[in-house]
C-alpha positions as a LaTeX table, in Angstrom:
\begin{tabular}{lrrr}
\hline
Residue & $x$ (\AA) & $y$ (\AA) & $z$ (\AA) \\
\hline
Unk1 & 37.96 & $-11.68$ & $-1.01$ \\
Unk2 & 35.83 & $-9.02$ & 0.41 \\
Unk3 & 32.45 & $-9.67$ & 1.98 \\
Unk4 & 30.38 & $-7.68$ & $-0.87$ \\
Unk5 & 31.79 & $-10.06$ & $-3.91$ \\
Unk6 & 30.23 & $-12.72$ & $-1.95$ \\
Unk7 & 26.77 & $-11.29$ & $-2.40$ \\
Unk8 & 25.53 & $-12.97$ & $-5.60$ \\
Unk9 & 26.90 & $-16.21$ & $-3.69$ \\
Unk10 & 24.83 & $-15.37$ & $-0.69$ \\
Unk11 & 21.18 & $-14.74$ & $-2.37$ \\
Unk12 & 21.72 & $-18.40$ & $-3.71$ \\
Unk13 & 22.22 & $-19.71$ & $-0.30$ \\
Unk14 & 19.20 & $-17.64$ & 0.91 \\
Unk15 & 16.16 & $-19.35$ & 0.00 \\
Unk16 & 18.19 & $-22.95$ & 0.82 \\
Unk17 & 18.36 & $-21.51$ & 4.44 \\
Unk18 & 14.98 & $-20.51$ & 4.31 \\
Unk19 & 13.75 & $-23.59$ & 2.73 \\
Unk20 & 14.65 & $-26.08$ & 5.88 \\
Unk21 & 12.24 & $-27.51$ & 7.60 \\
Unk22 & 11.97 & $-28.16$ & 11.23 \\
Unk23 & 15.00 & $-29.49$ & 13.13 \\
Unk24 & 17.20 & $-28.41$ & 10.50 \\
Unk25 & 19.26 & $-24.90$ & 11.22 \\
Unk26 & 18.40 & $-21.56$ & 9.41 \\
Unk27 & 21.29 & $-19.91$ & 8.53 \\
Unk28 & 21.61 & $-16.15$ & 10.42 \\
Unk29 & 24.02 & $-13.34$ & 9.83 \\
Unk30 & 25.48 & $-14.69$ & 13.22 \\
Unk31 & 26.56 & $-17.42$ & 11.61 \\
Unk32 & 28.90 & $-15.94$ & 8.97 \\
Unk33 & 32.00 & $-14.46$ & 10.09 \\
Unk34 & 31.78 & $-10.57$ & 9.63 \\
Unk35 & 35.39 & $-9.62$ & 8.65 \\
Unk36 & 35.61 & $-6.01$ & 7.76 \\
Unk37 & 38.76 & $-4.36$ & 8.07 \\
Unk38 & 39.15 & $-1.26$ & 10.56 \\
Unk39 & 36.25 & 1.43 & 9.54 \\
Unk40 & 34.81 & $-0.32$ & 6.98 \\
Unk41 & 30.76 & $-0.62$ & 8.05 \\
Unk42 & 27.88 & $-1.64$ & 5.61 \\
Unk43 & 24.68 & $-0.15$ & 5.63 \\
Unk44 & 21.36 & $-0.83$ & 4.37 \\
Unk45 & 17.96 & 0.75 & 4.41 \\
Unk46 & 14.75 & $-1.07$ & 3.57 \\
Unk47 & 10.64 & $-0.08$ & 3.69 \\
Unk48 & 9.37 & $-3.51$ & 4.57 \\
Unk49 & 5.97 & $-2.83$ & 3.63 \\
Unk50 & 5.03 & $-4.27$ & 7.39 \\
Unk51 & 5.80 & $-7.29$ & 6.37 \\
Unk52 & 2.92 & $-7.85$ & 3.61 \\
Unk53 & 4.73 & $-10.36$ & 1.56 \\
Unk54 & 6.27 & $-12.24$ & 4.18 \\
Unk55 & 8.63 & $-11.63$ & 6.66 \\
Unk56 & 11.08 & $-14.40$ & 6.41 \\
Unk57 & 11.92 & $-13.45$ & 2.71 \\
Unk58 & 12.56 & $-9.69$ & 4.44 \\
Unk59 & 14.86 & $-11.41$ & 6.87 \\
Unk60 & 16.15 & $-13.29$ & 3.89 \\
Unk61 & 17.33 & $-10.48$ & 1.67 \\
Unk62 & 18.88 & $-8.69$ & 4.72 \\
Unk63 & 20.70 & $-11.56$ & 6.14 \\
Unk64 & 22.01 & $-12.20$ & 2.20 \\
Unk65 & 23.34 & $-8.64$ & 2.13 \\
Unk66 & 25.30 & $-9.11$ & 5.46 \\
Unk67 & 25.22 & $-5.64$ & 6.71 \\
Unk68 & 26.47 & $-4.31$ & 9.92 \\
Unk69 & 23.22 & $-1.68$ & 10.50 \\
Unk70 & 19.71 & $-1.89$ & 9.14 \\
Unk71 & 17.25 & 1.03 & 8.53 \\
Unk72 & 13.68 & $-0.07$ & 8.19 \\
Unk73 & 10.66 & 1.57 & 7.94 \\
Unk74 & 6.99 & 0.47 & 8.29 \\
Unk75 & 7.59 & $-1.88$ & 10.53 \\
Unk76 & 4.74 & $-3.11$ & 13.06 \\
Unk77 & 4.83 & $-4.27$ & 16.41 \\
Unk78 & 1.54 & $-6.38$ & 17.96 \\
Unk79 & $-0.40$ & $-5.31$ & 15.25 \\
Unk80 & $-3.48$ & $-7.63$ & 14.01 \\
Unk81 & $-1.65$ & $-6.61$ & 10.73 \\
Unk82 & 1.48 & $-8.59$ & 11.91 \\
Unk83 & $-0.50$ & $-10.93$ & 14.18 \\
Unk84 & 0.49 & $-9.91$ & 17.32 \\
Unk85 & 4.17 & $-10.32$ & 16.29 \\
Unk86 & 7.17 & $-7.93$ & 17.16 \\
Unk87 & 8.71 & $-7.51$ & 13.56 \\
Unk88 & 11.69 & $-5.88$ & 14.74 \\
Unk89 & 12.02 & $-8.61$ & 16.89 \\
Unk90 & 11.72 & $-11.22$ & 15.09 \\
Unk91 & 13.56 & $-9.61$ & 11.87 \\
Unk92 & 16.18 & $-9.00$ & 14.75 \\
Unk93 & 16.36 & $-13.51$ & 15.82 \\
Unk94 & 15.90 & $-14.06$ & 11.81 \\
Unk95 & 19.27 & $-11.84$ & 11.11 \\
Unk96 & 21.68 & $-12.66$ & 13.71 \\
Unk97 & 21.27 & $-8.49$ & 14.12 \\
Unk98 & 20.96 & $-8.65$ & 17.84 \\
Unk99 & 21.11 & $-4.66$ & 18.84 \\
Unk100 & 17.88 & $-3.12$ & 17.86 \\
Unk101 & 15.18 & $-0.74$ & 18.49 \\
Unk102 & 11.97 & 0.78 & 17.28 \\
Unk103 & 10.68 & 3.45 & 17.21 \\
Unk104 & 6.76 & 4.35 & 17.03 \\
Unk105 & 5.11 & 7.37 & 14.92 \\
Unk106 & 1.52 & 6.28 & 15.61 \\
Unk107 & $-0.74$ & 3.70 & 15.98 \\
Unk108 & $-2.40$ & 1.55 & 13.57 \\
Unk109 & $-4.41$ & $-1.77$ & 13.34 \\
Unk110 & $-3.75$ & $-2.52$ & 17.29 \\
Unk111 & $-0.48$ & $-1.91$ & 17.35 \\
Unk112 & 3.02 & 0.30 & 17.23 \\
Unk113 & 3.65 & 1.38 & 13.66 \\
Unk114 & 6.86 & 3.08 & 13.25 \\
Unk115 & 10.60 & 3.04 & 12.17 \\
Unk116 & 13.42 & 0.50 & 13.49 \\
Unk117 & 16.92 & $-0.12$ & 13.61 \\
Unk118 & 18.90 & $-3.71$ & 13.37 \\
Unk119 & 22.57 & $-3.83$ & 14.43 \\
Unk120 & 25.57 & $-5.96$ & 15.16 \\
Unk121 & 27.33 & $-3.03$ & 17.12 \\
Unk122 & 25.63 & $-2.10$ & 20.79 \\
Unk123 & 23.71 & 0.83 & 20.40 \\
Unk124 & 24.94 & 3.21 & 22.91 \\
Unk125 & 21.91 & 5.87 & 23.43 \\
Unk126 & 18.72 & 6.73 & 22.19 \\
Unk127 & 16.40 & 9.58 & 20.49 \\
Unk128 & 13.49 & 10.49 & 18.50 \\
Unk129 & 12.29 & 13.55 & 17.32 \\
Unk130 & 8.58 & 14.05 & 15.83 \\
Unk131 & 8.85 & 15.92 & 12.38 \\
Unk132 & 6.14 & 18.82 & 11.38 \\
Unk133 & 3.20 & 17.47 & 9.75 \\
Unk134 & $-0.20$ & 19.06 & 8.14 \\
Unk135 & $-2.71$ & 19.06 & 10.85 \\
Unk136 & $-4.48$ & 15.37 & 10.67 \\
Unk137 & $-1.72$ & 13.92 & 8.55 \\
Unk138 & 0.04 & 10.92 & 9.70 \\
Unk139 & 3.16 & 11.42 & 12.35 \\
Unk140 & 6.44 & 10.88 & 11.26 \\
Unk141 & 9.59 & 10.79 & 12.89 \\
Unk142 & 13.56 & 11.39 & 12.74 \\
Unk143 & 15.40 & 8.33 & 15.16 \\
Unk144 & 18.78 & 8.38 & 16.26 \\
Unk145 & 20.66 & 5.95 & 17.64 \\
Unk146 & 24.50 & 6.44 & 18.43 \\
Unk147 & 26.82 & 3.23 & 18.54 \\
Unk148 & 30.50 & 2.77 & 18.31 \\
Unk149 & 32.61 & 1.66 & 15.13 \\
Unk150 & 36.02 & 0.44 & 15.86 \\
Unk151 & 36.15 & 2.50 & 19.16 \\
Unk152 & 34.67 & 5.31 & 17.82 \\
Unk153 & 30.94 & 7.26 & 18.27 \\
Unk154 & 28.92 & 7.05 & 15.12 \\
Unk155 & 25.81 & 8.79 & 14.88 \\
Unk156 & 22.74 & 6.83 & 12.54 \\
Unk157 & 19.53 & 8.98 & 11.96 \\
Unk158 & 16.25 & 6.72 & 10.61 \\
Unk159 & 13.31 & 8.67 & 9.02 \\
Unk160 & 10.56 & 8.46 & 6.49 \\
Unk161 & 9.05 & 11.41 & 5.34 \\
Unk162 & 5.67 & 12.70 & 4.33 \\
Unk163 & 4.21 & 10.49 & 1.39 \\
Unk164 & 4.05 & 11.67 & $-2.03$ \\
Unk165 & 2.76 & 12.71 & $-4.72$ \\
Unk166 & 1.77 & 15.35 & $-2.87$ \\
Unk167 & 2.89 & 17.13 & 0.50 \\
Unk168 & 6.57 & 18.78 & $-1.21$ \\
Unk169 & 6.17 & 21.58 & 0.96 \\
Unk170 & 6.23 & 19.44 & 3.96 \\
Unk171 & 8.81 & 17.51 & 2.82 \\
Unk172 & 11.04 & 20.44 & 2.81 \\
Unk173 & 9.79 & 21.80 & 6.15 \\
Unk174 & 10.71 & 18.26 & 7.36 \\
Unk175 & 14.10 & 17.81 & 5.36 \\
Unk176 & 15.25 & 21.80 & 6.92 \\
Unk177 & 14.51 & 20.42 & 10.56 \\
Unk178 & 16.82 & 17.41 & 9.73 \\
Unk179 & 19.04 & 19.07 & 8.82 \\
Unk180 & 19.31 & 21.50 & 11.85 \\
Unk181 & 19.58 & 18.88 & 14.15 \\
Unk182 & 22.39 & 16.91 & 12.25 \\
Unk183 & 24.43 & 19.66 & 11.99 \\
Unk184 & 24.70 & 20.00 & 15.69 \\
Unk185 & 25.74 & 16.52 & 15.80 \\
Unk186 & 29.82 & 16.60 & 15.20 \\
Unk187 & 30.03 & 12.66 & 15.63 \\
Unk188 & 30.10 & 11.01 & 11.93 \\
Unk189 & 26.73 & 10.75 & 11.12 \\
Unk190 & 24.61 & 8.50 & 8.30 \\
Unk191 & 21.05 & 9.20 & 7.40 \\
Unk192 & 19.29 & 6.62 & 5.35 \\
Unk193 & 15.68 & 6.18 & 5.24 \\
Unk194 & 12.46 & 6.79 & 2.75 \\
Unk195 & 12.20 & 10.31 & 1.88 \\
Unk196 & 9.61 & 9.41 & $-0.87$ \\
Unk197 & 11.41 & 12.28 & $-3.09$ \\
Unk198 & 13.69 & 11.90 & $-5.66$ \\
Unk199 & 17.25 & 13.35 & $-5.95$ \\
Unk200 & 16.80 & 16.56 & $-7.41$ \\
Unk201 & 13.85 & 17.51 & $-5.45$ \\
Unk202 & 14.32 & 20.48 & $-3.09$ \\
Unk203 & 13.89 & 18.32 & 0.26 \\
Unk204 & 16.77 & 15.76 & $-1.23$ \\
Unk205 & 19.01 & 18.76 & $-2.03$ \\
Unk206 & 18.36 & 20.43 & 1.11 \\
Unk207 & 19.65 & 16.81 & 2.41 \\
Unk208 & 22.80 & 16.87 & 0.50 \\
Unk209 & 24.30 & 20.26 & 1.28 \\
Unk210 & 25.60 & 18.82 & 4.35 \\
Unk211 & 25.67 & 15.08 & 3.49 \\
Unk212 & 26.78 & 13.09 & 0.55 \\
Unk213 & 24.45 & 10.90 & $-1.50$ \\
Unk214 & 26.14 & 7.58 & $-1.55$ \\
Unk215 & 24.40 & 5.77 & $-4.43$ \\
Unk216 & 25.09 & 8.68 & $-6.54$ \\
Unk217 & 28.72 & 8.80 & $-5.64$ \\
Unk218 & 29.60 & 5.56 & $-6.44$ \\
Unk219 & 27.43 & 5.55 & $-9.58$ \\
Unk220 & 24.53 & 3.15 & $-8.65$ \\
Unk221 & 21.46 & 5.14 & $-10.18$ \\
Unk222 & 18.71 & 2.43 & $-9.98$ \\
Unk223 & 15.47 & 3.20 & $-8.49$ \\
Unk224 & 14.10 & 2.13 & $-5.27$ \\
Unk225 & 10.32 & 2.32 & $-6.04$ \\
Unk226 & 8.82 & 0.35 & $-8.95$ \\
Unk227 & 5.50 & 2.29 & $-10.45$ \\
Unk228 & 2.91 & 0.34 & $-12.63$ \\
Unk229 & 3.04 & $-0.68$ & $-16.37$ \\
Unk230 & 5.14 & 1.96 & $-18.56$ \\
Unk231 & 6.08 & 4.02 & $-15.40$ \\
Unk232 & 8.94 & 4.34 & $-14.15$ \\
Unk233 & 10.86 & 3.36 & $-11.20$ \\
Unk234 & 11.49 & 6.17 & $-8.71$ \\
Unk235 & 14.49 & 6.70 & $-6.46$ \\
Unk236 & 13.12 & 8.14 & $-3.03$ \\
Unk237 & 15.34 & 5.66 & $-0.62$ \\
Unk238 & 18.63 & 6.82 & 0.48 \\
Unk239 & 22.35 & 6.44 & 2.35 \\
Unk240 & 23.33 & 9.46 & 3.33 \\
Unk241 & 26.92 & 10.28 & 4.73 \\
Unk242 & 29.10 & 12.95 & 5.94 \\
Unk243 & 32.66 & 13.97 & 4.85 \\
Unk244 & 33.88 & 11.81 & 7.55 \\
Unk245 & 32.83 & 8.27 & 5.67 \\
Unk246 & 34.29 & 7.54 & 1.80 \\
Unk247 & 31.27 & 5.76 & $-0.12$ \\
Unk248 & 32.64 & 2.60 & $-1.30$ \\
Unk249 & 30.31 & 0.74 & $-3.39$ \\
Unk250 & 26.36 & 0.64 & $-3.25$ \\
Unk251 & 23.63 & $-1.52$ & $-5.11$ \\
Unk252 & 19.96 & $-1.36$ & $-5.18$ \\
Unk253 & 18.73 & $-5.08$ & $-4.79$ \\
Unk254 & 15.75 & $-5.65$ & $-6.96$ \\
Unk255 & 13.96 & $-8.17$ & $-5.16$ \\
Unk256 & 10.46 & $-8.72$ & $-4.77$ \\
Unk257 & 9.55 & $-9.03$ & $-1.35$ \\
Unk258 & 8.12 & $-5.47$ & $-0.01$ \\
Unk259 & 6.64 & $-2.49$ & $-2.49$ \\
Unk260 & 10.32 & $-1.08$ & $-1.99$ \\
Unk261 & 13.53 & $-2.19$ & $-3.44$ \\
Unk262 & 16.79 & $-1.98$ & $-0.45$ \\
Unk263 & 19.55 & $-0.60$ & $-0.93$ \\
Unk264 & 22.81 & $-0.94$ & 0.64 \\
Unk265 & 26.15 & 0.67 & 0.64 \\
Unk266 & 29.49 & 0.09 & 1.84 \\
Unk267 & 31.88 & 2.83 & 3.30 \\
Unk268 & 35.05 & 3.57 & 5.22 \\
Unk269 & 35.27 & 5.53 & 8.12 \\
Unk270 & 38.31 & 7.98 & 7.63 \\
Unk271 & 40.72 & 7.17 & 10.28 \\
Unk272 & 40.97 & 10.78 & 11.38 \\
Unk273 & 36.99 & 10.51 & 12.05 \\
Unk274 & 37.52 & 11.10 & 15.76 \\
Unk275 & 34.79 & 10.55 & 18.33 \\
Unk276 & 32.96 & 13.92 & 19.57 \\
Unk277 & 30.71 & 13.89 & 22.68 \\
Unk278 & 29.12 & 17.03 & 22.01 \\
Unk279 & 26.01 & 16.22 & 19.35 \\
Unk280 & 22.84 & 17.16 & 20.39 \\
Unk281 & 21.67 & 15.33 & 23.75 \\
Unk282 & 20.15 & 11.73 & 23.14 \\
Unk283 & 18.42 & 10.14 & 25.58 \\
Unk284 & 16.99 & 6.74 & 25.84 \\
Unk285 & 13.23 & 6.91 & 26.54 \\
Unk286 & 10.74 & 4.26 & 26.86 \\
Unk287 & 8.32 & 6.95 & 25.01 \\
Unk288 & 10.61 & 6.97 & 22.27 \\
Unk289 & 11.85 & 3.76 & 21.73 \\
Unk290 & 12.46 & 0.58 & 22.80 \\
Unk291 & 15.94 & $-0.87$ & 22.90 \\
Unk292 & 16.84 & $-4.35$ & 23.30 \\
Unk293 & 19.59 & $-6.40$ & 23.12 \\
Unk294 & 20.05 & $-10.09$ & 22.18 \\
Unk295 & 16.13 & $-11.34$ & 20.76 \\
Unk296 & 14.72 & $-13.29$ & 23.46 \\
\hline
\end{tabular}
């Protein structure tokens, strides 16, 4: 049976995991055996929220889903907002996703606020790249991280864009930069993140002239965002993948633990997918990111 019919089964065991009390053992994605067979690699992206409605049932949800990498975005580190704790280091022990990395845009309420990644695959090298933003307006940010899959380079870009309603201009400014750089980058390559825009707007399309939308491929059409009252829900969080992945499967997991709904997708590396060295340069930086391996 393949991992992703085992999902239903797996948000029943959550909250028993999360339920134990101390001296008994919380279940982590460490502990169950992640058989994929060769290329196959799931993905998930998730706006957290920082963490405002707990971060053990964001850990929860995650480890449920059993994915391989982990987008996130507002995610705090030494914040008053998060206490004083690491969230992508802690979300990182909670998982089982040891690899990981964040990635600030600014700071706010004492602390780094940025993007971050979770992983079970090493992540080889490092960059970040600051996206154009009105004068004032909060910083935002494309990551990159590049790991290996089955002995070969992948290439995963994080971002959130500029918020909406508003700012659709700057969306597309940012969106056209995105897509410069990825095109440079011949490894295969997934963006996910929030790019608070819906499908048909003109930043998304610029987005999918070089990269597939994988929700919309395997016909998964449920929104990410949940408005008030009669409103309704909007779908501004993505998996995006070039020609060298086949979308598999994707579902939009309507839980209630951050203001966003995850989403994750499943997809096969084609076997002819070979490594490339020659992307743009990435670079692991201190000033960019920090990288760690197994949580302390």
């Amino acid at each position: 049976m393949r991992l992703r019919h085992l999902l239903p089964v797996l948000f029943l065991m959550g909250p028993l995991a999360c339920a134990t009390g101390p001296g008994h053992h919380v279940a982590t994605a460490s502990d169950i055996a992640v058989q994929r067979a060769p290329g196959e690699l799931r993905v998930m992206t998730f706006n957290i929220q920082s963490g405002a409605r707990g971060l053990e049932r964001v850990a929860q949800v995650i480890r449920a889903a059993v994915p391989d990498v982990v987008a996130l975005q507002e995610v705090d580190v030494g914040s008053t907002r998060a206490k004083g704790l690491d969230q992508t280091a802690e979300l990182s022990r909670l998982t089982g996703l040891k690899y990981r990395a964040h990635f600030r845009t600014t700071d706010l309420f004492g602390g780094a606020y940025g993007i971050a990644v979770l992983s079970r695959f090493p992540l080889e090298a490092l960059a970040q790249y600051p996206l154009p933003v009105p004068r004032g307006a909060e910083p935002r940010t494309l990551a990159h991280a590049v790991m290996e899959v089955d002995g070969r380079e992948v290439s995963v870009y994080l971002t959130h864009l500029i918020r909406r309603p508003f700012n659709g201009n700057t969306r597309v400014r940012q969106s056209a930069y995105v897509a410069r750089l990825l095109a440079q980058d011949a490894r295969p390559k997934l963006l996910m993140g929030d790019l608070n825009d819906g499908p048909d707007s003109r930043s998304t399309r610029l987005l999918r002239r070089g990269l597939r939308d994988v929700v919309a491929d395997t016909g998964t059409l449920g929104g990410t965002y949940p408005l008030p009252a009669f409103l309704p829900t909007l779908r501004i969080d993505y998996v995006l993948a070039c020609d060298a992945f086949t979308p598999v499967a994707s579902r939009v997991l309507r839980v209630d633990v951050s203001d966003h709904y995850p989403v994750v997708a499943d997809l096969r590396l084609k076997l002819d997918a070979v490594a490339r060295r020659d992307g743009p340069a990435v670079v692991e930086s201190d000033a960019a990111a920090r990288i760690t391996g197994a949580a302390p």
